[in-house]
CSV table of C-alpha atoms and ligand atoms in Angstrom, one decimal:
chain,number,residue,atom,x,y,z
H,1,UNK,CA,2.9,24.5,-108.0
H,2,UNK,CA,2.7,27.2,-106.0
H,3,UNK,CA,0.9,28.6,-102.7
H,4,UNK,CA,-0.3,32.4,-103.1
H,5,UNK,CA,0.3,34.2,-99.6
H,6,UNK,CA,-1.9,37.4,-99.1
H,7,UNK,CA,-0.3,39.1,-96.0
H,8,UNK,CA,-1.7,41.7,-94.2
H,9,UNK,CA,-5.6,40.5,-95.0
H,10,UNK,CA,-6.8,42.8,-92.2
H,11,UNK,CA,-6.0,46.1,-94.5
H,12,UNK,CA,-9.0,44.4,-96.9
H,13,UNK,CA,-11.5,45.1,-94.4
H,14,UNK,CA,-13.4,48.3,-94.3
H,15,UNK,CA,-12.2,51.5,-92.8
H,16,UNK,CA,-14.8,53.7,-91.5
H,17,UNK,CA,-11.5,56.2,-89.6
H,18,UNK,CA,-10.2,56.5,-93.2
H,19,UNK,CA,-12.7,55.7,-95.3
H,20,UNK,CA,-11.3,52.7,-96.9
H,21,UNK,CA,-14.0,50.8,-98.8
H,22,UNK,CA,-14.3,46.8,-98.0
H,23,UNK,CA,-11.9,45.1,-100.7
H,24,UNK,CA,-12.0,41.9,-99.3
H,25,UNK,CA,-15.3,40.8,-101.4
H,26,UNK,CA,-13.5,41.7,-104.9
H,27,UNK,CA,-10.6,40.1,-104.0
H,28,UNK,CA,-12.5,37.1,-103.6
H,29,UNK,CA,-15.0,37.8,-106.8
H,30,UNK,CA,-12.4,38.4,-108.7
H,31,UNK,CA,-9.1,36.4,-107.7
H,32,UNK,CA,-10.0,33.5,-105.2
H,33,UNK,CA,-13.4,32.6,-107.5
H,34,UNK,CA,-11.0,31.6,-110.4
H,35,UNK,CA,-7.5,30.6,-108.6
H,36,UNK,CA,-7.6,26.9,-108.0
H,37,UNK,CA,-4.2,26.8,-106.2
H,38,UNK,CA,-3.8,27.0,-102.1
H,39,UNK,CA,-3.8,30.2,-100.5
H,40,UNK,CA,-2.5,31.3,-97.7
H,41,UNK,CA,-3.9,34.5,-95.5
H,42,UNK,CA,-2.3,35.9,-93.2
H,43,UNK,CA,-3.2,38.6,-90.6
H,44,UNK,CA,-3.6,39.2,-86.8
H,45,UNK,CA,-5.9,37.2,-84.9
H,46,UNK,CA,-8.5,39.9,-84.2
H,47,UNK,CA,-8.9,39.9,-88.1
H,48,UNK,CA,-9.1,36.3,-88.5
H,49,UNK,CA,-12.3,36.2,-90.4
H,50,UNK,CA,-12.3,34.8,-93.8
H,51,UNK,CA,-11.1,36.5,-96.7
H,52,UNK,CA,-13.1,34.2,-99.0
H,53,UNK,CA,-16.1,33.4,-98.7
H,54,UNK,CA,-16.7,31.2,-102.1
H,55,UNK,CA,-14.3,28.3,-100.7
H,56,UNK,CA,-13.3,26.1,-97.9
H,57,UNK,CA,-10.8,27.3,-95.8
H,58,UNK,CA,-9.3,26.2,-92.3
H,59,UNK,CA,-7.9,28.3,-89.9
H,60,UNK,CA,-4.7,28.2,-88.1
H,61,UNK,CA,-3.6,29.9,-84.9
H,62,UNK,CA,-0.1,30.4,-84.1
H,63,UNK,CA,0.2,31.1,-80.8
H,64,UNK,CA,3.4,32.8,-78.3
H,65,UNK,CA,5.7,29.6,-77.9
H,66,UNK,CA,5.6,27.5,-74.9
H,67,UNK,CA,8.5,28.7,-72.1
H,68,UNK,CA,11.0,26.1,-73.4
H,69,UNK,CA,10.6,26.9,-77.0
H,70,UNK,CA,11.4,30.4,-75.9
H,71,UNK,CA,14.5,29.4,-74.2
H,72,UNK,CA,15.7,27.8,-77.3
H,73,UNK,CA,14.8,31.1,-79.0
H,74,UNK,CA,16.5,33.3,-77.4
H,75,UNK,CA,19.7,30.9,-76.4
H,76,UNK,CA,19.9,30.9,-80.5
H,77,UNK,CA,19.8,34.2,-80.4
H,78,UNK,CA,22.1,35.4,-78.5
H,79,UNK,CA,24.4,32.6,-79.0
H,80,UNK,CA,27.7,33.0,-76.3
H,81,UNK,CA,27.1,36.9,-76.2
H,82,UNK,CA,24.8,36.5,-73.1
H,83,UNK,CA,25.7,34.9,-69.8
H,84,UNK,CA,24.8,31.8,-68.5
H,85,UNK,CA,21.2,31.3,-67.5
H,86,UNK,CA,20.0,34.6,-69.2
H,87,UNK,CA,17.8,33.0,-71.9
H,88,UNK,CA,16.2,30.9,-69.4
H,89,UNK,CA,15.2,34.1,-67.5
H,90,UNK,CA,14.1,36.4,-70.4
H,91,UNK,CA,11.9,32.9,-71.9
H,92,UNK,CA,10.6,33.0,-68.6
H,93,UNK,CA,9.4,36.5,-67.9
H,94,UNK,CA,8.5,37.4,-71.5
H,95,UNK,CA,5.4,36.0,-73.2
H,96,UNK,CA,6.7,37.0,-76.6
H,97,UNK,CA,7.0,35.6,-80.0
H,98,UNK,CA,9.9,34.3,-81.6
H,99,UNK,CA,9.7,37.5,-83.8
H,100,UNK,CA,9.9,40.2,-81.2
H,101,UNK,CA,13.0,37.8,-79.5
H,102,UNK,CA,14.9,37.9,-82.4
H,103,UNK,CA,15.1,41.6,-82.8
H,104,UNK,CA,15.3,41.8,-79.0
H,105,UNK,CA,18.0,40.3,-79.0
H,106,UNK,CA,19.8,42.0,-81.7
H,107,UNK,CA,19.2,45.4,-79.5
H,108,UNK,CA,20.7,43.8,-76.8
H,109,UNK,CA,23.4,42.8,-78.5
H,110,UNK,CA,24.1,46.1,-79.4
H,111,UNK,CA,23.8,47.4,-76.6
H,112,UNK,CA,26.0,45.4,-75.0
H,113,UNK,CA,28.6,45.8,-77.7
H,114,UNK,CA,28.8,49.4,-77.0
H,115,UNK,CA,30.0,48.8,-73.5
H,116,UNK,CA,31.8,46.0,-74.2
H,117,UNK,CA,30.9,43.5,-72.3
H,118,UNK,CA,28.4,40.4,-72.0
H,119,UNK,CA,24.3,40.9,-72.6
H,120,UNK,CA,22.6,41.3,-69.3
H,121,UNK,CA,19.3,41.0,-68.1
H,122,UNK,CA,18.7,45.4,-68.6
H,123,UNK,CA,20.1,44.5,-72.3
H,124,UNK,CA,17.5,42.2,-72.7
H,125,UNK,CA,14.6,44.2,-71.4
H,126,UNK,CA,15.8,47.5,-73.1
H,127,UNK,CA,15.4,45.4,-76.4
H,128,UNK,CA,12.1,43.6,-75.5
H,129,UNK,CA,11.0,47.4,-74.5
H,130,UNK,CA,12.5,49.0,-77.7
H,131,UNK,CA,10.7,46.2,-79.8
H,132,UNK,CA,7.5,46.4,-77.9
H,133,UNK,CA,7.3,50.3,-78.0
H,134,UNK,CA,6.2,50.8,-81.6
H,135,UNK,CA,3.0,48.9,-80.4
H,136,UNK,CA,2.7,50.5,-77.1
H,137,UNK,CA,4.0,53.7,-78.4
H,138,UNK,CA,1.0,53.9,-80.9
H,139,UNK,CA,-1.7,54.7,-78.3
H,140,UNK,CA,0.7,55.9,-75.1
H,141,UNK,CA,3.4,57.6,-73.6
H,142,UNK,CA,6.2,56.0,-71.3
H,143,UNK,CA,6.6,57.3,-68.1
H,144,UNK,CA,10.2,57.4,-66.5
H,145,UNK,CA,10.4,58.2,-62.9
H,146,UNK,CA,12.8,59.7,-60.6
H,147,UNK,CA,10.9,60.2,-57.6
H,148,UNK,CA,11.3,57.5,-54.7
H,149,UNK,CA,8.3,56.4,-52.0
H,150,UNK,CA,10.1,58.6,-49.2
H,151,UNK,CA,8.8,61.7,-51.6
H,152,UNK,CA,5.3,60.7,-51.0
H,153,UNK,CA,3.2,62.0,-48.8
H,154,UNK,CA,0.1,59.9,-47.7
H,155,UNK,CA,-2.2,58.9,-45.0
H,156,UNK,CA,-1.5,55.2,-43.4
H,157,UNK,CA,-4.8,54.1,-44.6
H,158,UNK,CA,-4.2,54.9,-48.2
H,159,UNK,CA,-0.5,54.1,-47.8
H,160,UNK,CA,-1.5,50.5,-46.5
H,161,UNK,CA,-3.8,50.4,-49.6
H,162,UNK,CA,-1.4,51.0,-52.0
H,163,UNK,CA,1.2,48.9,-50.3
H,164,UNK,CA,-1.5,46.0,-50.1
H,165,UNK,CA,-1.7,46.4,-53.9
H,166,UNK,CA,2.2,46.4,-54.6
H,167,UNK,CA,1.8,43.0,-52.5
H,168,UNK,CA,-1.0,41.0,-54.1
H,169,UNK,CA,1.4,41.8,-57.5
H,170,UNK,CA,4.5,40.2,-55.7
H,171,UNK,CA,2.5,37.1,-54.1
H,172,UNK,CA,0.1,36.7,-57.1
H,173,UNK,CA,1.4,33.6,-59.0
H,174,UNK,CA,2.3,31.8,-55.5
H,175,UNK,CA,-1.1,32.4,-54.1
H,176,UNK,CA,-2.9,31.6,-58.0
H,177,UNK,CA,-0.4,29.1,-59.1
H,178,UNK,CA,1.4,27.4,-56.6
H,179,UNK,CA,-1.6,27.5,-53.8
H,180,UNK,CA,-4.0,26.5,-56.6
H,181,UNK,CA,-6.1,29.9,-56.0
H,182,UNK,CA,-6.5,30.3,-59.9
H,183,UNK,CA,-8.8,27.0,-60.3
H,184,UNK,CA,-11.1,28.5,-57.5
H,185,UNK,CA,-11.4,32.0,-58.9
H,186,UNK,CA,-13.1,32.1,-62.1
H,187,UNK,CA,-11.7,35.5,-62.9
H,188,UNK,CA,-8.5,36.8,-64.8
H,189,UNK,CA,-5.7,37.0,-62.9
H,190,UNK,CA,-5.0,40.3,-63.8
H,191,UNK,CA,-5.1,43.4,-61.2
H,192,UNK,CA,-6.7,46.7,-62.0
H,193,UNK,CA,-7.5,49.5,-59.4
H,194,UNK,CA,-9.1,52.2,-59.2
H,195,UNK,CA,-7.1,55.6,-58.1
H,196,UNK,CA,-9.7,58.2,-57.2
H,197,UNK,CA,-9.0,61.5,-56.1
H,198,UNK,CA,-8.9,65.2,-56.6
H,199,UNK,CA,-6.0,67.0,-59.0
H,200,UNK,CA,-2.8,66.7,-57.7
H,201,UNK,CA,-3.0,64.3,-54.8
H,202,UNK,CA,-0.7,61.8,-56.3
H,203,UNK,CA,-2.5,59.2,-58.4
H,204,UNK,CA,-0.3,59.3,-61.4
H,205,UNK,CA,3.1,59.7,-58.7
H,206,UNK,CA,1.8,56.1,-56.9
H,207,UNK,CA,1.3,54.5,-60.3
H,208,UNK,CA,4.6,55.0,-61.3
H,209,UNK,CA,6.5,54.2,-57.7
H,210,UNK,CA,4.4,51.2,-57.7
H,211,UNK,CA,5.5,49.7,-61.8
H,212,UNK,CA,9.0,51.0,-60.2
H,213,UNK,CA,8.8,49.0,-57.4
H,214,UNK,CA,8.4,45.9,-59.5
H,215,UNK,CA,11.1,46.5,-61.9
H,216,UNK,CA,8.2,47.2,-64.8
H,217,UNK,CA,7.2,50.1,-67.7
H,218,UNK,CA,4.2,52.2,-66.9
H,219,UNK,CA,2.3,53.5,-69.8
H,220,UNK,CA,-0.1,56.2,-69.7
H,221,UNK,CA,-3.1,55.6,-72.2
H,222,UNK,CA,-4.7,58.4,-73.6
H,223,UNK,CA,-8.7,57.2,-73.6
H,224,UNK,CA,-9.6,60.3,-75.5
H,225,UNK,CA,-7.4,59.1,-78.1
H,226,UNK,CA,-8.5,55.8,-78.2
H,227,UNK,CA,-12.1,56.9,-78.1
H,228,UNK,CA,-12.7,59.6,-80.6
H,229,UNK,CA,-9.8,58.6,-83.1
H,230,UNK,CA,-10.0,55.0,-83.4
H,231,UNK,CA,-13.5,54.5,-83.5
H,232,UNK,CA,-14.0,51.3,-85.5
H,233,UNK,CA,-10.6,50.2,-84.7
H,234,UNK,CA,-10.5,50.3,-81.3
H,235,UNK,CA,-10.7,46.7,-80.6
H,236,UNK,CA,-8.3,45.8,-82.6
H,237,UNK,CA,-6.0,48.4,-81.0
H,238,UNK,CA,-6.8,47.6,-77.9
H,239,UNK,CA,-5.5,43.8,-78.3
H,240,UNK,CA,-2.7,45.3,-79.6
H,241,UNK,CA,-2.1,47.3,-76.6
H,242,UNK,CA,-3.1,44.6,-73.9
H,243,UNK,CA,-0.7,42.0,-75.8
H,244,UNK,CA,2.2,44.3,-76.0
H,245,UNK,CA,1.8,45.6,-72.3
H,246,UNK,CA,1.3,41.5,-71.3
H,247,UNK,CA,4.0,40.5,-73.2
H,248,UNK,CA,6.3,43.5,-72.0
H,249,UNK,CA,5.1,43.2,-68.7
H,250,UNK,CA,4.1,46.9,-68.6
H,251,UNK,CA,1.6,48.5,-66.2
H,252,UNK,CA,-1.4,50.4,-68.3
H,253,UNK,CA,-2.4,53.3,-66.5
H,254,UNK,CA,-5.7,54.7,-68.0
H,255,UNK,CA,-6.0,58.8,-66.9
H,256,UNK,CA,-9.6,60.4,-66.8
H,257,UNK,CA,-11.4,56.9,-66.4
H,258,UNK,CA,-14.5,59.1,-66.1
H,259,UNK,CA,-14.4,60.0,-69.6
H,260,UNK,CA,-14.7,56.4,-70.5
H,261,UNK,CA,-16.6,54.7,-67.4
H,262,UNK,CA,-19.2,57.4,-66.9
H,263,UNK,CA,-22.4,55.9,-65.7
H,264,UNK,CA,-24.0,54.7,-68.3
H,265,UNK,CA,-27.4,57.0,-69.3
H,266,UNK,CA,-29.4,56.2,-71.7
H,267,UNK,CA,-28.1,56.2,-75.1
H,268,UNK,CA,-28.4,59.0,-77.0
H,269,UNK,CA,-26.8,58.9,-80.0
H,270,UNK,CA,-25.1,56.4,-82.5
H,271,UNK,CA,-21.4,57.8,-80.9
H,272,UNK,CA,-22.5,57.1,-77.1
H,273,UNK,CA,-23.7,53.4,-78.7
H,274,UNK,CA,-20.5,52.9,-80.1
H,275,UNK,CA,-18.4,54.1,-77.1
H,276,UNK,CA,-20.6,51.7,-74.8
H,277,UNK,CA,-19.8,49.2,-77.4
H,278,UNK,CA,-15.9,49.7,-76.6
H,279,UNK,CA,-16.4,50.1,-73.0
H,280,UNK,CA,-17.9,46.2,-72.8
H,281,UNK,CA,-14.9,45.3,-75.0
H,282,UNK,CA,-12.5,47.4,-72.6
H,283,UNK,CA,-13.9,45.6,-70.0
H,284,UNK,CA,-13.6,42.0,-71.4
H,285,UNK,CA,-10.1,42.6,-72.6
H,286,UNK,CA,-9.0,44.1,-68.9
H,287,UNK,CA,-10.4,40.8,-66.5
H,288,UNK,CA,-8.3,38.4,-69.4
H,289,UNK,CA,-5.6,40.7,-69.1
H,290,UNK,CA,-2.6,39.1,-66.8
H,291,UNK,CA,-0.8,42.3,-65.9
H,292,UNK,CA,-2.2,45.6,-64.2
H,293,UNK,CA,-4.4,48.4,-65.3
H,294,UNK,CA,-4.1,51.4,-63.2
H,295,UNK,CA,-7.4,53.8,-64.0
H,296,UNK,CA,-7.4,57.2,-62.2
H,297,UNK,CA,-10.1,59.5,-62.2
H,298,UNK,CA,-11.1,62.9,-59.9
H,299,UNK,CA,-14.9,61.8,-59.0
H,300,UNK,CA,-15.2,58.3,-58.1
H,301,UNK,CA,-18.9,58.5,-57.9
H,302,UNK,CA,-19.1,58.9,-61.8
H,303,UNK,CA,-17.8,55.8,-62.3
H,304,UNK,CA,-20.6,53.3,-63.7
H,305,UNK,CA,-21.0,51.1,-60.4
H,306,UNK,CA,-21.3,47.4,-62.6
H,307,UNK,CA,-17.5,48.5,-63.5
H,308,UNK,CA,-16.7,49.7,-60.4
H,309,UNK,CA,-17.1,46.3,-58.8
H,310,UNK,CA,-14.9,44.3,-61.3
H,311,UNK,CA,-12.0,46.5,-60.0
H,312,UNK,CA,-9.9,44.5,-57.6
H,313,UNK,CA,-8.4,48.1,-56.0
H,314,UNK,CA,-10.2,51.3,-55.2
H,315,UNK,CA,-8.1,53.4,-53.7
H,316,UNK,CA,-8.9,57.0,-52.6
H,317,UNK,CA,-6.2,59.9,-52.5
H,318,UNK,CA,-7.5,62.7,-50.0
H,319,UNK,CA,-6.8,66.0,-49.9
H,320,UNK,CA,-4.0,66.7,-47.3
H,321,UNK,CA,-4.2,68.0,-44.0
H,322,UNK,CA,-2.2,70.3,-42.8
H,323,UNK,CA,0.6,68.8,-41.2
H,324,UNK,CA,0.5,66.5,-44.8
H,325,UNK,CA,0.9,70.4,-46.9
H,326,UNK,CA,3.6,71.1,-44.5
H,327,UNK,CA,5.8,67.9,-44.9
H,328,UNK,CA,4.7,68.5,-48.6
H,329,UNK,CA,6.0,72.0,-48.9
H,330,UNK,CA,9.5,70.8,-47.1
H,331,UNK,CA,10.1,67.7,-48.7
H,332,UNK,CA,9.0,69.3,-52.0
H,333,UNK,CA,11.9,72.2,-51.8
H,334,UNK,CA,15.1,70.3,-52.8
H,335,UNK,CA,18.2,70.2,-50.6
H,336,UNK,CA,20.2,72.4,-53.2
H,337,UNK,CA,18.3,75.5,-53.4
H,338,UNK,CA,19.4,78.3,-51.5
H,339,UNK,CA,16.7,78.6,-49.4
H,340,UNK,CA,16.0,81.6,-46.5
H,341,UNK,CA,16.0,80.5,-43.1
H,342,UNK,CA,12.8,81.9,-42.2
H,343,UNK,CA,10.6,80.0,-44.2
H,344,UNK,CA,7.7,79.1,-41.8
H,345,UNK,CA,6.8,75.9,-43.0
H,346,UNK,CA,3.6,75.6,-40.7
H,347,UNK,CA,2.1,79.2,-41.6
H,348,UNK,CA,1.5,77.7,-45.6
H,349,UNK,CA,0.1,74.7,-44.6
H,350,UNK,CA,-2.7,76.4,-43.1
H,351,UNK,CA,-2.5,79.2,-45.4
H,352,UNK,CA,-3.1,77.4,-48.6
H,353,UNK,CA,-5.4,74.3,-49.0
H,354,UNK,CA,-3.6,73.3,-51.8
H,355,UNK,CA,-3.1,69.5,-52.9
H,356,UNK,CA,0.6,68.3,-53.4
H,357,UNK,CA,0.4,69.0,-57.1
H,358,UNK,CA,-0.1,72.4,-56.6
H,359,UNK,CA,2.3,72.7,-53.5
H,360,UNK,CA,4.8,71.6,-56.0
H,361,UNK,CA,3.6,74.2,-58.5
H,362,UNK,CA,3.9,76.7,-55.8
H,363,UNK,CA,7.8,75.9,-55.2
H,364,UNK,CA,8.6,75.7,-58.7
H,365,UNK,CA,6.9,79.0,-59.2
H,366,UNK,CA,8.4,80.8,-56.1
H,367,UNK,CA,12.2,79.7,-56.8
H,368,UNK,CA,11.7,81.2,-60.0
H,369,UNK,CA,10.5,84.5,-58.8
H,370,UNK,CA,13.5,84.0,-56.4
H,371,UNK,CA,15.9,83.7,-59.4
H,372,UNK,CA,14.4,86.6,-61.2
H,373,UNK,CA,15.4,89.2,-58.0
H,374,UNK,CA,18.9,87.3,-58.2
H,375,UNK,CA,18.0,85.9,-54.1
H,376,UNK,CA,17.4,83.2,-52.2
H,377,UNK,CA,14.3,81.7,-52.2
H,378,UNK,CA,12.1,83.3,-48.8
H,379,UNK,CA,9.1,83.5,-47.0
H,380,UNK,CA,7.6,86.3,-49.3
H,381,UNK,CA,7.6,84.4,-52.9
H,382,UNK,CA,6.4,81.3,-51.6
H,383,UNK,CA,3.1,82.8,-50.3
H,384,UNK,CA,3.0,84.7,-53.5
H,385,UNK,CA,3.4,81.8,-55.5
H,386,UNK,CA,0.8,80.1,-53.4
H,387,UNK,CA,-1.8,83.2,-53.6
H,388,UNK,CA,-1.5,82.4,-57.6
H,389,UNK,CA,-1.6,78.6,-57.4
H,390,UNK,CA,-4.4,79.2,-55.2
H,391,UNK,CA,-6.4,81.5,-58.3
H,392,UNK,CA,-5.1,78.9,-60.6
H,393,UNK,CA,-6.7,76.7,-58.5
H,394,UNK,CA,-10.2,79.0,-59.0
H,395,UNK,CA,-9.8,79.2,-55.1
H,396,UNK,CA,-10.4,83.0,-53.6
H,397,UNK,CA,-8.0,84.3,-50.6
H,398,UNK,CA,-9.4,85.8,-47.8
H,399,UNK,CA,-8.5,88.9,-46.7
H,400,UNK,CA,-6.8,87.9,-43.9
H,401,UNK,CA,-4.8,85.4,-45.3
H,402,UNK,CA,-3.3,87.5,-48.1
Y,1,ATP,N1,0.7,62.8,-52.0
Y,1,ATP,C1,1.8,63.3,-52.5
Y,1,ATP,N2,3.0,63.2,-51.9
Y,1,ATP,C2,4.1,63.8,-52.5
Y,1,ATP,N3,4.1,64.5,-53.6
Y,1,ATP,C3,2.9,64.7,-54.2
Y,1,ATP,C4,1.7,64.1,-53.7
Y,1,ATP,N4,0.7,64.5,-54.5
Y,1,ATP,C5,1.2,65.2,-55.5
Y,1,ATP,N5,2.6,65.4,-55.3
Y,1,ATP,C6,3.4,66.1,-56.2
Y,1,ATP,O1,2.7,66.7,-57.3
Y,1,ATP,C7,3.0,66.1,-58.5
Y,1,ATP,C8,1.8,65.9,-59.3
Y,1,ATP,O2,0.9,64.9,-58.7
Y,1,ATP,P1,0.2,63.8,-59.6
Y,1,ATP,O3,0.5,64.0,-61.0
Y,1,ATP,O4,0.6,62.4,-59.1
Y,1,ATP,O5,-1.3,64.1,-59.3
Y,1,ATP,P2,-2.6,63.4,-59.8
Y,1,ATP,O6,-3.3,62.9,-58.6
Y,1,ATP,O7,-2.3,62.3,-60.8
Y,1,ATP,O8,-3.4,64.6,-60.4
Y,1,ATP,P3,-4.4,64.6,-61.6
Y,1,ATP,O9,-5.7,64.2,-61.1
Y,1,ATP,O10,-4.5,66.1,-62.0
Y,1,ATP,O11,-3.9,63.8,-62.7
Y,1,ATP,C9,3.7,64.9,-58.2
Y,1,ATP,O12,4.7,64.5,-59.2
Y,1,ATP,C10,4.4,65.2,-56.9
Y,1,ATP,O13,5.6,65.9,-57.1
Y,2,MG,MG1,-2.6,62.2,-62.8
């Protein structure tokens, strides 16, 4: 009397990345055919397909607790090492399952041993994040951020955009939830938006002030990865990714959308077939999603225009004017460098049409060749920093400018 549990069913499927041959028919030809006992499969819920197909089966989903199991979850947990109404708060903001809270909360524990002193809120995210990572992890990179919103440099228009954006995250479950929005939309409530502009004009710096501003992680998805190396297993993946970035409440900021969202031509071979296949899937997995997907790209205009309406946010980063590339070259100088006195601020900006990433290049570039002649930083190696941004750039100068 015994039940046979086969974990991890999903590595009996094929493989087409690796290779790995379909094993889930000879396990059933030659074990489940002749064992009369119950079985028990287990596997994640993209795989839940039968392993067998020569008997009766039924199929049960375990889903992310309800809120007050959570609560009891985590209160266990952490027993008297966390304050007062701190399970209450992580069950609430945390869609996770009892799994991930348990070795949550032994991070946080830890991490609160070390200072001595009670688990606090940061303990609990730092372990939710730690536990979350190894999913996340898999297919991005975390981006920390030290720069603040008076760094930025931005037209109103845009500026109201983006702060528009920042809002609609803030108000979202009053307006969905509370004000009954949610029952007249038949949409996800998830945000995405669009950041289109060229190099260096601050799409990846917005994305991460705005996950700052709302206290969450921003990861940056690398879509060639996804594309070329999980072909096959890219929808599985990608649940991975949107549960772990829902359930860790983590912004998803997708680089080189193009590359992905191109308009869709006619298809040419079995590859572009497949990667329109993911792109749907993408799609589907991105309006169910309840947090934010940030996409950037350099040419909004090669963005397939069906996708480009499902976006809640487009957003367009300019290239600065001048009086933008000469706050930029100030602010982007910082207040300990020596610097000369008769840096004429006004003369780059017009000199170089450079966007902000490039700017910042430039400084970088000139306080080196400043450090290298052992002086402060002048007039003379910012401009020739900014003459070899600007042929970095593929941009010619004139010869009156040089
Ligand atoms: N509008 C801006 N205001 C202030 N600083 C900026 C701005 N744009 C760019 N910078 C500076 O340049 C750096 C690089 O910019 P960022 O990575 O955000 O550009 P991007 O638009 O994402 O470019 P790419 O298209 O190449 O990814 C920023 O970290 C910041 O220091
Ligand atoms: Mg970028």
């Amino acid at each position: 009397r015994a039940v046979l549990v086969l974990d991890g069913v999903d590595y009996l499927s094929a493989d087409p990345e690796t290779g790995r041959p379909d094993r889930a028919s000879v396990i059933d030809r030659e074990l489940l055919s002749h064992y009369l006992g119950a079985v028990a499969a287990i596997g994640p819920k993209v795989d839940a397909r039968p392993v067998s197909l020569s008997r009766g089966f039924v199929t049960i989903e375990l889903e992310v607790p309800p809120e007050s199991v959570r609560a009891k979850l985590w209160r266990r947990a952490l027993g008297d090492t966390a304050e007062g109404d701190i399970p209450d708060r992580a069950a609430a903001r945390y869609p996770v399952t009892g799994g991930v809270i348990r070795r949550a909360a032994e991070s946080a524990k830890v991490t609160a041993q070390t200072r001595g002193a009670k688990v606090s809120a940061e303990d609990v995210h730092a372990g939710v994040r730690a536990t979350l990572d190894s999913k996340l992890g898999n297919l991005g990179v975390r981006l920390a951020w030290k720069q603040k919103w008076d760094d930025l440099v931005l037209p109103d228009d845009a500026l109201d955009e983006v702060k528009e954006f920042i809002a609609r995250v803030r108000h979202k479950r009053r307006v969905y939830e509370e004000w009954g929005f949610a029952r007249k939309i038949a949409k996800g409530l998830g945000l995405s938006a669009l950041f289109s502009g060229p190099p260096g004009t601050g799409k990846t710096m917005v994305a991460g002030l705005i996950a700052d501003e709302l206290a969450l992680d921003l990861y940056q998805i690398d879509l060639s990865r996804i594309v070329s190396k999980y072909v096959g297993e890219t929808e599985k993946n990608l649940a991975a990714l949107f549960d772990a970035a829902e359930a860790g409440h983590a912004v998803l900021l997708f680089d080189e959308a193009d590359s992905l969202f191109a308009k869709r031509t006619e298809v040419k071979s079995s590859v572009d077939r497949y990667a329109n296949l993911e792109v749907n899937y993408l799609l589907q997995r991105m309006e169910a999603f309840a947090g934010i997907t940030i996409l950037t790209t350099n040419l909004d205009t090669s963005i397939d225009e069906a996708f480009r309406r499902r976006l809640s946010f487009r957003i367009t980063f300019p290239m600065p004017e001048p009086s933008e590339r000469e706050k930029l070259w100030r602010s982007l100088l910082p207040k300990e460098a020596s610097v000369d006195t008769s840096i004429n601020f006004g003369d780059l900006a017009e000199r170089f049409e450079m966007s902000g990433g490039y700017i910042k290049n430039a400084v970088v570039r000139a306080a080196f060749l400043a450090a290298d002649e052992n002086r402060a930083i002048g007039m003379q190696h910012l401009v020739r920093a900014g003459v070899l941004e600007y042929a970095a750039m593929g941009k010619v100068m004139h010869g009156s400018m040089r």
